[in-house]
């Protein structure tokens, strides 16, 4: 079995599809090329309920994220089937099980966790919450 590769995230970008089913998420990582995955809307809403909200007023934002263009939407991008998160001191490790390619494990520092949480919150009006009652 191939050992899991863990990528430290420098920054990230997200973009919503036209239907509201998923977010295209592009991670800029340290020492490697950018990585992209599709995160389904149901997972976005779950993450929003479980990601910690930043309470540190001195938290510095991460650098600008990678650009998401039409080529990113047109390329075959794996879709996350589920995610396991583990809180670490000053970071969160997210292990995404993907429908194609090898699973992806990324480590987001507190600034990137807050950036991800804010972007996902911004897109909630565009996403369809199938579990809403």
PDB file of C-alpha atoms in Angstrom:
ATOM      1  CA  UNK A   1       0.000   0.000   0.000  1.00  0.00           C
ATOM      2  CA  UNK A   2       1.290   3.406  -0.958  1.00  0.00           C
ATOM      3  CA  UNK A   3       1.991   5.754   2.006  1.00  0.00           C
ATOM      4  CA  UNK A   4      -0.166   8.856   2.192  1.00  0.00           C
ATOM      5  CA  UNK A   5       1.432  12.080   1.039  1.00  0.00           C
ATOM      6  CA  UNK A   6       0.619  15.013   3.279  1.00  0.00           C
ATOM      7  CA  UNK A   7       0.709  18.486   1.718  1.00  0.00           C
ATOM      8  CA  UNK A   8       1.132  21.692   3.723  1.00  0.00           C
ATOM      9  CA  UNK A   9      -1.257  24.290   2.265  1.00  0.00           C
ATOM     10  CA  UNK A  10       0.107  27.800   1.588  1.00  0.00           C
ATOM     11  CA  UNK A  11      -3.231  29.174   0.416  1.00  0.00           C
ATOM     12  CA  UNK A  12      -6.426  28.122  -1.318  1.00  0.00           C
ATOM     13  CA  UNK A  13      -9.183  29.312  -3.633  1.00  0.00           C
ATOM     14  CA  UNK A  14     -12.733  28.082  -4.111  1.00  0.00           C
ATOM     15  CA  UNK A  15     -15.342  28.562  -6.831  1.00  0.00           C
ATOM     16  CA  UNK A  16     -18.969  27.381  -7.000  1.00  0.00           C
ATOM     17  CA  UNK A  17     -20.421  25.480  -9.954  1.00  0.00           C
ATOM     18  CA  UNK A  18     -23.483  26.898 -11.738  1.00  0.00           C
ATOM     19  CA  UNK A  19     -25.872  24.305 -10.338  1.00  0.00           C
ATOM     20  CA  UNK A  20     -24.896  24.700  -6.676  1.00  0.00           C
ATOM     21  CA  UNK A  21     -23.772  21.101  -6.202  1.00  0.00           C
ATOM     22  CA  UNK A  22     -20.115  21.640  -5.358  1.00  0.00           C
ATOM     23  CA  UNK A  23     -17.133  23.912  -4.844  1.00  0.00           C
ATOM     24  CA  UNK A  24     -14.009  23.569  -6.926  1.00  0.00           C
ATOM     25  CA  UNK A  25     -11.217  23.885  -4.369  1.00  0.00           C
ATOM     26  CA  UNK A  26      -7.664  24.596  -5.434  1.00  0.00           C
ATOM     27  CA  UNK A  27      -4.858  24.285  -2.897  1.00  0.00           C
ATOM     28  CA  UNK A  28      -1.494  25.972  -3.319  1.00  0.00           C
ATOM     29  CA  UNK A  29       0.955  23.722  -1.454  1.00  0.00           C
ATOM     30  CA  UNK A  30       4.503  24.064  -0.204  1.00  0.00           C
ATOM     31  CA  UNK A  31       7.036  22.250  -2.361  1.00  0.00           C
ATOM     32  CA  UNK A  32       4.501  20.851  -4.845  1.00  0.00           C
ATOM     33  CA  UNK A  33       2.181  21.934  -7.631  1.00  0.00           C
ATOM     34  CA  UNK A  34      -1.361  23.178  -7.022  1.00  0.00           C
ATOM     35  CA  UNK A  35      -3.992  20.521  -6.277  1.00  0.00           C
ATOM     36  CA  UNK A  36      -7.686  20.718  -7.152  1.00  0.00           C
ATOM     37  CA  UNK A  37     -10.682  18.737  -5.914  1.00  0.00           C
ATOM     38  CA  UNK A  38     -14.453  19.092  -6.028  1.00  0.00           C
ATOM     39  CA  UNK A  39     -16.087  19.348  -2.607  1.00  0.00           C
ATOM     40  CA  UNK A  40     -19.822  18.465  -2.668  1.00  0.00           C
ATOM     41  CA  UNK A  41     -22.271  20.948  -1.132  1.00  0.00           C
ATOM     42  CA  UNK A  42     -23.302  18.507   1.604  1.00  0.00           C
ATOM     43  CA  UNK A  43     -19.671  18.285   2.727  1.00  0.00           C
ATOM     44  CA  UNK A  44     -19.367  22.089   2.653  1.00  0.00           C
ATOM     45  CA  UNK A  45     -22.335  22.448   5.008  1.00  0.00           C
ATOM     46  CA  UNK A  46     -20.929  19.738   7.282  1.00  0.00           C
ATOM     47  CA  UNK A  47     -17.528  21.456   7.387  1.00  0.00           C
ATOM     48  CA  UNK A  48     -19.155  24.791   8.210  1.00  0.00           C
ATOM     49  CA  UNK A  49     -20.777  23.199  11.260  1.00  0.00           C
ATOM     50  CA  UNK A  50     -17.506  21.640  12.430  1.00  0.00           C
ATOM     51  CA  UNK A  51     -14.608  23.949  11.488  1.00  0.00           C
ATOM     52  CA  UNK A  52     -13.547  26.161  14.388  1.00  0.00           C
ATOM     53  CA  UNK A  53     -14.248  29.883  14.082  1.00  0.00           C
ATOM     54  CA  UNK A  54     -11.219  32.108  14.521  1.00  0.00           C
ATOM     55  CA  UNK A  55     -11.218  34.159  17.731  1.00  0.00           C
ATOM     56  CA  UNK A  56      -7.712  35.628  17.328  1.00  0.00           C
ATOM     57  CA  UNK A  57      -7.964  39.240  16.129  1.00  0.00           C
ATOM     58  CA  UNK A  58      -4.244  39.188  15.254  1.00  0.00           C
ATOM     59  CA  UNK A  59      -4.470  36.204  12.881  1.00  0.00           C
ATOM     60  CA  UNK A  60      -2.705  37.019   9.621  1.00  0.00           C
ATOM     61  CA  UNK A  61      -4.404  36.025   6.369  1.00  0.00           C
ATOM     62  CA  UNK A  62      -2.599  33.582   4.072  1.00  0.00           C
ATOM     63  CA  UNK A  63      -1.121  34.813   0.768  1.00  0.00           C
ATOM     64  CA  UNK A  64      -3.366  35.145  -2.274  1.00  0.00           C
ATOM     65  CA  UNK A  65      -4.694  31.795  -3.420  1.00  0.00           C
ATOM     66  CA  UNK A  66      -4.193  30.157  -6.803  1.00  0.00           C
ATOM     67  CA  UNK A  67      -6.308  31.423  -9.686  1.00  0.00           C
ATOM     68  CA  UNK A  68      -9.241  29.242 -10.741  1.00  0.00           C
ATOM     69  CA  UNK A  69      -9.946  29.480 -14.465  1.00  0.00           C
ATOM     70  CA  UNK A  70     -12.093  27.715 -17.023  1.00  0.00           C
ATOM     71  CA  UNK A  71      -9.339  25.164 -17.612  1.00  0.00           C
ATOM     72  CA  UNK A  72      -9.692  24.060 -13.982  1.00  0.00           C
ATOM     73  CA  UNK A  73     -13.414  23.435 -14.509  1.00  0.00           C
ATOM     74  CA  UNK A  74     -12.782  21.619 -17.804  1.00  0.00           C
ATOM     75  CA  UNK A  75     -10.047  19.311 -16.504  1.00  0.00           C
ATOM     76  CA  UNK A  76     -10.944  15.978 -14.887  1.00  0.00           C
ATOM     77  CA  UNK A  77     -10.911  16.861 -11.201  1.00  0.00           C
ATOM     78  CA  UNK A  78     -11.495  14.235  -8.513  1.00  0.00           C
ATOM     79  CA  UNK A  79     -14.535  14.576  -6.287  1.00  0.00           C
ATOM     80  CA  UNK A  80     -14.292  14.194  -2.524  1.00  0.00           C
ATOM     81  CA  UNK A  81     -16.458  11.352  -1.269  1.00  0.00           C
ATOM     82  CA  UNK A  82     -15.856  12.131   2.370  1.00  0.00           C
ATOM     83  CA  UNK A  83     -13.408  13.915   4.639  1.00  0.00           C
ATOM     84  CA  UNK A  84     -11.837  13.110   7.991  1.00  0.00           C
ATOM     85  CA  UNK A  85     -10.537  16.055   9.982  1.00  0.00           C
ATOM     86  CA  UNK A  86      -8.140  16.077  12.882  1.00  0.00           C
ATOM     87  CA  UNK A  87      -7.424  19.173  14.920  1.00  0.00           C
ATOM     88  CA  UNK A  88      -3.722  19.712  15.577  1.00  0.00           C
ATOM     89  CA  UNK A  89      -2.053  22.492  17.560  1.00  0.00           C
ATOM     90  CA  UNK A  90      -2.538  25.591  15.332  1.00  0.00           C
ATOM     91  CA  UNK A  91      -3.678  23.527  12.303  1.00  0.00           C
ATOM     92  CA  UNK A  92      -6.208  21.052  10.945  1.00  0.00           C
ATOM     93  CA  UNK A  93      -5.348  17.944   8.952  1.00  0.00           C
ATOM     94  CA  UNK A  94      -7.985  17.075   6.362  1.00  0.00           C
ATOM     95  CA  UNK A  95      -7.924  13.663   4.694  1.00  0.00           C
ATOM     96  CA  UNK A  96     -10.126  13.600   1.593  1.00  0.00           C
ATOM     97  CA  UNK A  97     -11.154  10.239   0.152  1.00  0.00           C
ATOM     98  CA  UNK A  98     -11.511  10.866  -3.573  1.00  0.00           C
ATOM     99  CA  UNK A  99     -13.560   9.091  -6.234  1.00  0.00           C
ATOM    100  CA  UNK A 100     -10.547   8.922  -8.553  1.00  0.00           C
ATOM    101  CA  UNK A 101      -6.820   9.308  -7.966  1.00  0.00           C
ATOM    102  CA  UNK A 102      -5.157   8.716  -4.622  1.00  0.00           C
ATOM    103  CA  UNK A 103      -6.638  10.177  -1.467  1.00  0.00           C
ATOM    104  CA  UNK A 104      -5.491  13.671  -0.535  1.00  0.00           C
ATOM    105  CA  UNK A 105      -4.286  14.782   2.888  1.00  0.00           C
ATOM    106  CA  UNK A 106      -3.682  18.489   3.463  1.00  0.00           C
ATOM    107  CA  UNK A 107      -2.667  20.440   6.540  1.00  0.00           C
ATOM    108  CA  UNK A 108      -4.165  23.914   6.872  1.00  0.00           C
ATOM    109  CA  UNK A 109      -2.789  26.406   9.361  1.00  0.00           C
ATOM    110  CA  UNK A 110      -5.244  28.562  11.325  1.00  0.00           C
ATOM    111  CA  UNK A 111      -5.204  31.315   8.674  1.00  0.00           C
ATOM    112  CA  UNK A 112      -6.151  28.876   5.901  1.00  0.00           C
ATOM    113  CA  UNK A 113      -8.821  27.225   8.056  1.00  0.00           C
ATOM    114  CA  UNK A 114     -10.431  30.614   8.603  1.00  0.00           C
ATOM    115  CA  UNK A 115     -10.077  31.493   4.902  1.00  0.00           C
ATOM    116  CA  UNK A 116     -11.757  28.208   3.925  1.00  0.00           C
ATOM    117  CA  UNK A 117     -14.541  28.746   6.468  1.00  0.00           C
ATOM    118  CA  UNK A 118     -15.198  32.307   5.227  1.00  0.00           C
ATOM    119  CA  UNK A 119     -15.237  31.318   1.540  1.00  0.00           C
ATOM    120  CA  UNK A 120     -17.593  28.397   2.204  1.00  0.00           C
ATOM    121  CA  UNK A 121     -19.878  30.662   4.271  1.00  0.00           C
ATOM    122  CA  UNK A 122     -19.918  33.168   1.399  1.00  0.00           C
ATOM    123  CA  UNK A 123     -21.064  30.440  -1.027  1.00  0.00           C
ATOM    124  CA  UNK A 124     -23.859  29.024   1.178  1.00  0.00           C
ATOM    125  CA  UNK A 125     -26.444  31.149  -0.640  1.00  0.00           C
ATOM    126  CA  UNK A 126     -25.345  29.580  -3.963  1.00  0.00           C
ATOM    127  CA  UNK A 127     -25.174  25.965  -2.769  1.00  0.00           C
ATOM    128  CA  UNK A 128     -28.070  23.547  -2.392  1.00  0.00           C
ATOM    129  CA  UNK A 129     -28.271  22.046   1.105  1.00  0.00           C
ATOM    130  CA  UNK A 130     -29.901  18.673   0.472  1.00  0.00           C
ATOM    131  CA  UNK A 131     -29.895  17.886   4.194  1.00  0.00           C
ATOM    132  CA  UNK A 132     -31.761  21.077   5.182  1.00  0.00           C
ATOM    133  CA  UNK A 133     -35.165  20.561   6.722  1.00  0.00           C
TER     134      UNK A 133
END
